[in-house]
Amino acid sequence: MSHSLNEIETMSKRAARGAGLPWGLAEEAGKTTRWLSAYGFPGVNLLVDLLEMHDALPILDVSPVSLEAETWSAPIGRMSPLIANASVSDCAARLLSRGTITLENVDLPLLAVPSIGAVASTLGVSVVVEWQNARLVADGSAICVEGDPKALEARHAAKMVFSIPAELKHRQEPMLRARLSDRSWSKLSAFAHRTYAPATEESRQLGAGSSRNDND
Amino acid sequence: MADVSRRDPNIVMRLARLGSMHQSRLSFMRILTRRLARENWRFERAAFDIDSTGVGHAIYTAHGPDRSYSLIAYAHDLPPEKRSDRVIAEAWDATFTLFDGVPTAEDIERLSHNIPVQEAGRVSETELSVSRANRSVRLWEHVVNVLAEGRQPSYEKIAAVGYLMRTTAVYGSGKLGAADREMIADRPEFRAPFQVEMLSVYLTRWFVVDLVQHMAKARAALSGTQAAELDAGIARSIGIGNSTGLGMAPFLLNHPRLFNNWITAREDAIQAVRNVQWARDEEIAQFHDILLRNIQLIESWQSQHPVQMEKLAVLGKDIALVKGYLSRTDLSMKQPWDALYSWSEEALSLEGQEWIASLILEPYGALVDKFAKAMASDDEPVALIAGATQIGSLRAVLEDVYRWAIDTDWTVPTNMARAWYISEEKQEPRLGQRFEEPIEEYEQPLAPGRDAAVLYQALTHWPDEVEVADFLLENPEHRHTLRRIQVAGSSPYAEIRDNTISNSMLPIDMLRCKLSFFGATKFDPRSDRWVRICMYGNAPLPYELSQANADFWVFPSSTETTA
């Protein structure tokens, strides 16, 4: 069964919120899985893994200490890829002046990648990200994947480097649908479920606000 | 005289005014019917396989220059106790999907297991929308009955309701597995917003007219008599109802750029017409004609809701004032439309002002219709944050766009009385009492004013020259709001400049605003968070559509009784 990308984005956003992320980062989690799914990566599976791995970890513990540092690192030695992704996106202009942003000890590094598409669009130059034997280049409308496919789904990257400029040796265009396993979708839904208020008869009547008869 | 500028967002973007808006030339239904006629679309009833109890399916196909679209309708025999307009309903009188192309027998079979159960089913990328409708029980029974007896239904009874069926949800853009808007947004016929949904409803209206005729024939056959054919004029007067609840209200908050583009298009149009230096005689004549026809439409607008009854009473007085103004004012004066609009700001209620603002656009298709092109938004709702923006400029936007919110005392309980949340059932938005129900921990980010004020406070000790990227690293809880403020800073009409969680907020204001852009008429609130409307009343049926009737159908012709 295939899913629409809007379904994936909406459910991912709710799941990330359900796992305790602030709304703004939850929105980016939705964009992240949408982007990864559109390029055929298991974005939903990775997000579920991350939410399970980081459930209840304080955000600042898994965020870079400073965006000015030569190398970005998190206080507890494990960085959230969602926060890495958002911070790289926020630092598009700095990437242009620095040429390189280096991050240390990022969990599930593929989840930190989608910002390169948006950053490339904003800057008008292709952006490359590399870790271990993985290498991805994006120019805003397509990507180019090189290196070891297994490294793409690494659980952890000791070092991740974002840099410009780069060249797309071939072009992989995004797709408009995605196939997911029922298992990962139901895990994602379980996180999303935490954001729904349990219904009461009172809320059913008052919350939506029509108790009048519709047989008229 | 100096050029008239666009209306100030601080005036336009207040809930009371947004909740007084009327349809216009830029309404999505009228954009659609103009295109269908201009491009000479062809319509056919490809199947009507419905039995004498009203159960079965039908297919209506619209053929455009490049592509065809088919409404697949499933008709059901619904027991009255199951008839509910609420989103928690589980059965309906009829269910629909707009199919991309012409469906095969396999498609019909596959969808017959999924469309009738709506949210409990799954659809695919060949389905563009999923919707359902319930009968107006009293009008349906009246029309079936009198047609079966060989007579025509009464205009008065039809006018009192306006429609035979009302849709209770029309889902598009990826919901339930349907095609995302991104899959079809580059097709010219779907560039303008909500054209899939508007086409679906337009074809649904045709199906409903056919179904009521079919049921009348079936009833007549039981008694061995001959049913009357529904008069074409009466059929045209019947619209499609729509019953809309809270679920639609957050849409305007969740799509700030898209909302900005709708309002901007209408404001650009109003500005362009106010800047017309001299009106031609035929434009003045057309204005007077449309005015009279529009007054007829308003006279047939009924509501039992106290808020709307009051607004209608005031609008009635406004109409008398407008007639008085026009009797003593020569529209061949310089900048007549600016003079009329400026007078309305002083003399009329918000309902009357917005009525005039839409009305003056009518004679100016050549000037106005082009603004429809800018009503779509290809930008994602989750905008990219410009991290290099300095705190100083963020603060300046806050002080400009959110001044009202910064000046609001958010410790006063009535200013914070409500919270928006998503219910466990059907996962739809609801509105609760923050201080009386256990909902605050589930609150959705639908109070941008409150959130902007909190952010403004948090920025107090941050120097102007720091970049927002650094602020966000330390304060990730403000990420949603900061993103929103950057959108509002570059899109003047993106933000509702009012409190969306106060105890006096009326969700129907948001519903009315959105539905006015659809082109709805006869807003009839059923509560402060639930509204019924009429769509396509007086419109030509698809097989009657021509360039001559594609635009002004919303206004009943002066000789015709209105629905």
Coordinates of C-alpha atoms in Angstrom, one line a residue, chain A residues 1-11 13-14 17 21-31 34-35 59-60 62-68 72 82-83 85-94 115 117-123 175-179 185 189 192-216, chain B residues 79-86 88 122-125 134-139 163 166 173-183 243 245-246 254 304-305 380-388 421-425 427-432 436-439 441-445 467-470 472-481 483 525-530 532:
Chain A
M1 CA 0.0 0.0 0.0
S2 CA 1.4 3.4 -0.9
H3 CA 1.1 6.5 1.1
S4 CA 0.9 10.2 0.0
L5 CA 3.8 12.4 1.0
N6 CA 1.4 14.6 2.9
E7 CA 0.3 11.7 5.0
I8 CA 3.9 10.9 5.8
E9 CA 4.7 14.5 6.7
T10 CA 1.6 15.0 8.9
M11 CA 2.0 11.7 10.8
K13 CA 5.2 15.8 12.6
R14 CA 2.6 14.5 15.1
R17 CA 5.6 16.1 18.8
L21 CA 9.9 17.7 20.5
P22 CA 8.8 21.3 20.3
W23 CA 6.4 22.1 17.4
G24 CA 9.0 23.8 15.3
L25 CA 11.3 20.8 15.3
A26 CA 8.4 18.5 14.9
E27 CA 7.5 20.4 11.7
E28 CA 11.1 19.8 10.4
A29 CA 10.8 16.1 11.4
G30 CA 7.8 16.0 9.0
K31 CA 9.7 17.7 6.2
R34 CA 8.9 13.5 3.5
W35 CA 12.1 14.4 1.7
I59 CA 16.8 18.6 23.7
L60 CA 19.7 20.8 24.7
V62 CA 21.6 16.4 22.1
S63 CA 22.0 19.9 20.4
P64 CA 25.3 21.5 19.3
V65 CA 26.8 23.5 22.1
S66 CA 27.6 26.4 19.7
L67 CA 27.1 27.1 16.1
E68 CA 30.3 29.2 16.1
W72 CA 29.7 21.2 16.3
L82 CA 16.9 16.4 13.6
I83 CA 18.5 19.2 15.5
N85 CA 19.5 19.1 10.2
A86 CA 17.6 22.2 11.5
S87 CA 20.8 23.9 12.6
V88 CA 22.6 23.3 9.3
S89 CA 19.5 24.7 7.6
D90 CA 19.6 27.8 9.9
C91 CA 23.3 28.3 9.1
A92 CA 22.9 28.3 5.3
A93 CA 24.6 31.7 5.1
R94 CA 27.4 30.6 7.4
S115 CA 18.5 20.3 4.9
G117 CA 18.2 20.3 -0.5
A118 CA 16.7 23.5 1.0
V119 CA 20.1 25.0 1.7
A120 CA 21.2 24.3 -1.9
S121 CA 18.0 26.1 -3.2
T122 CA 18.6 29.0 -0.9
L123 CA 22.2 29.4 -1.8
M175 CA 9.1 10.6 -6.3
L176 CA 5.6 11.6 -5.3
R177 CA 4.5 8.5 -3.4
A178 CA 6.2 6.2 -0.9
R179 CA 5.8 2.6 0.2
W185 CA 3.6 3.2 10.1
S189 CA 1.1 6.3 14.6
A192 CA 1.4 10.5 17.1
H193 CA -1.3 9.1 19.3
R194 CA 0.3 10.8 22.3
T195 CA -0.8 14.2 20.9
Y196 CA -4.5 13.4 20.8
A197 CA -6.7 14.3 23.7
P198 CA -8.8 11.4 24.9
A199 CA -12.4 12.0 23.9
T200 CA -15.1 12.6 26.5
E201 CA -18.8 12.9 25.8
E202 CA -18.6 16.5 26.9
S203 CA -15.8 17.2 24.5
R204 CA -17.6 15.4 21.7
Q205 CA -20.6 17.7 22.1
L206 CA -18.8 21.0 23.0
G207 CA -15.6 20.6 21.2
A208 CA -17.0 20.4 17.7
G209 CA -20.1 22.3 18.6
S210 CA -23.2 20.9 16.9
S211 CA -25.7 19.0 18.9
R212 CA -28.6 19.9 16.6
N213 CA -30.4 17.3 14.7
D214 CA -29.2 16.8 11.1
N215 CA -32.4 15.1 10.0
D216 CA -33.9 18.3 8.8
Chain B
P79 CA -31.5 4.9 8.0
P80 CA -32.4 8.3 9.6
E81 CA -30.8 7.5 12.9
K82 CA -27.4 7.3 11.2
R83 CA -27.7 10.6 9.4
S84 CA -25.2 13.1 11.0
D85 CA -23.2 15.9 9.5
R86 CA -20.5 15.5 12.2
I88 CA -17.7 11.3 13.6
R122 CA -7.8 3.8 1.7
V123 CA -7.5 5.4 -1.8
S124 CA -4.6 5.8 -4.2
E125 CA -2.9 8.4 -6.3
N134 CA -26.4 13.9 3.3
R135 CA -29.9 14.7 2.1
S136 CA -31.9 17.6 3.3
V137 CA -34.6 15.3 4.5
R138 CA -37.6 17.6 4.3
L139 CA -36.7 19.1 0.8
Y163 CA -30.1 22.4 -1.7
R166 CA -25.1 18.9 1.6
S173 CA -4.4 16.7 -1.1
G174 CA -3.2 13.3 0.0
K175 CA -5.7 12.6 2.7
L176 CA -6.6 8.9 3.1
G177 CA -3.9 8.1 0.5
A178 CA -5.2 10.3 -2.3
A179 CA -3.0 12.2 -4.7
D180 CA -1.0 15.1 -3.1
R181 CA -1.7 18.5 -4.5
E182 CA 2.0 18.5 -5.6
M183 CA 1.1 15.7 -8.1
S243 CA -22.0 21.6 6.4
G245 CA -17.4 22.4 11.4
L246 CA -14.3 23.3 13.4
N254 CA -1.8 26.4 9.2
Q304 CA -31.8 31.0 12.8
H305 CA -28.5 31.9 14.5
E380 CA 5.5 24.6 1.7
P381 CA 3.6 25.5 4.8
V382 CA 6.7 24.7 6.8
A383 CA 8.9 27.6 5.5
L384 CA 12.7 27.6 5.6
I385 CA 14.0 29.7 8.5
A386 CA 16.3 32.5 7.4
G387 CA 18.8 31.9 10.2
A388 CA 21.1 34.8 9.4
Y421 CA -6.5 20.3 20.4
I422 CA -6.8 17.2 18.2
S423 CA -9.3 14.7 19.4
E424 CA -8.5 11.0 19.7
E425 CA -11.5 10.1 17.6
Q427 CA -8.1 13.1 14.7
E428 CA -9.9 16.3 14.0
P429 CA -9.3 19.7 15.5
R430 CA -11.5 20.8 18.4
L431 CA -11.7 23.7 20.7
G432 CA -11.9 23.3 24.5
E436 CA -12.0 23.6 32.7
E437 CA -10.9 20.6 30.6
P438 CA -7.7 18.5 30.8
I439 CA -6.5 19.6 27.3
E441 CA -1.0 19.5 27.3
Y442 CA -2.4 18.6 23.9
E443 CA -2.6 22.2 22.7
Q444 CA -2.0 22.8 19.0
P445 CA 0.1 25.8 17.9
E467 CA 21.4 36.0 14.5
V468 CA 18.2 34.1 15.0
A469 CA 20.0 30.7 14.4
D470 CA 21.9 31.2 17.6
L472 CA 16.9 29.1 18.2
L473 CA 19.7 26.7 19.2
E474 CA 19.2 27.8 22.9
N475 CA 15.4 28.2 22.5
P476 CA 14.1 25.5 20.3
E477 CA 10.6 25.9 21.7
H478 CA 10.2 29.2 19.7
R479 CA 11.1 27.6 16.4
H480 CA 7.5 27.3 15.2
T481 CA 6.6 30.8 16.1
R483 CA 9.3 30.6 11.4
P525 CA -24.3 29.2 11.4
R526 CA -25.7 26.3 13.5
S527 CA -23.5 27.3 16.5
D528 CA -20.4 29.4 17.1
R529 CA -18.3 26.6 15.4
W530 CA -20.5 25.1 12.8
R532 CA -24.1 25.5 6.7

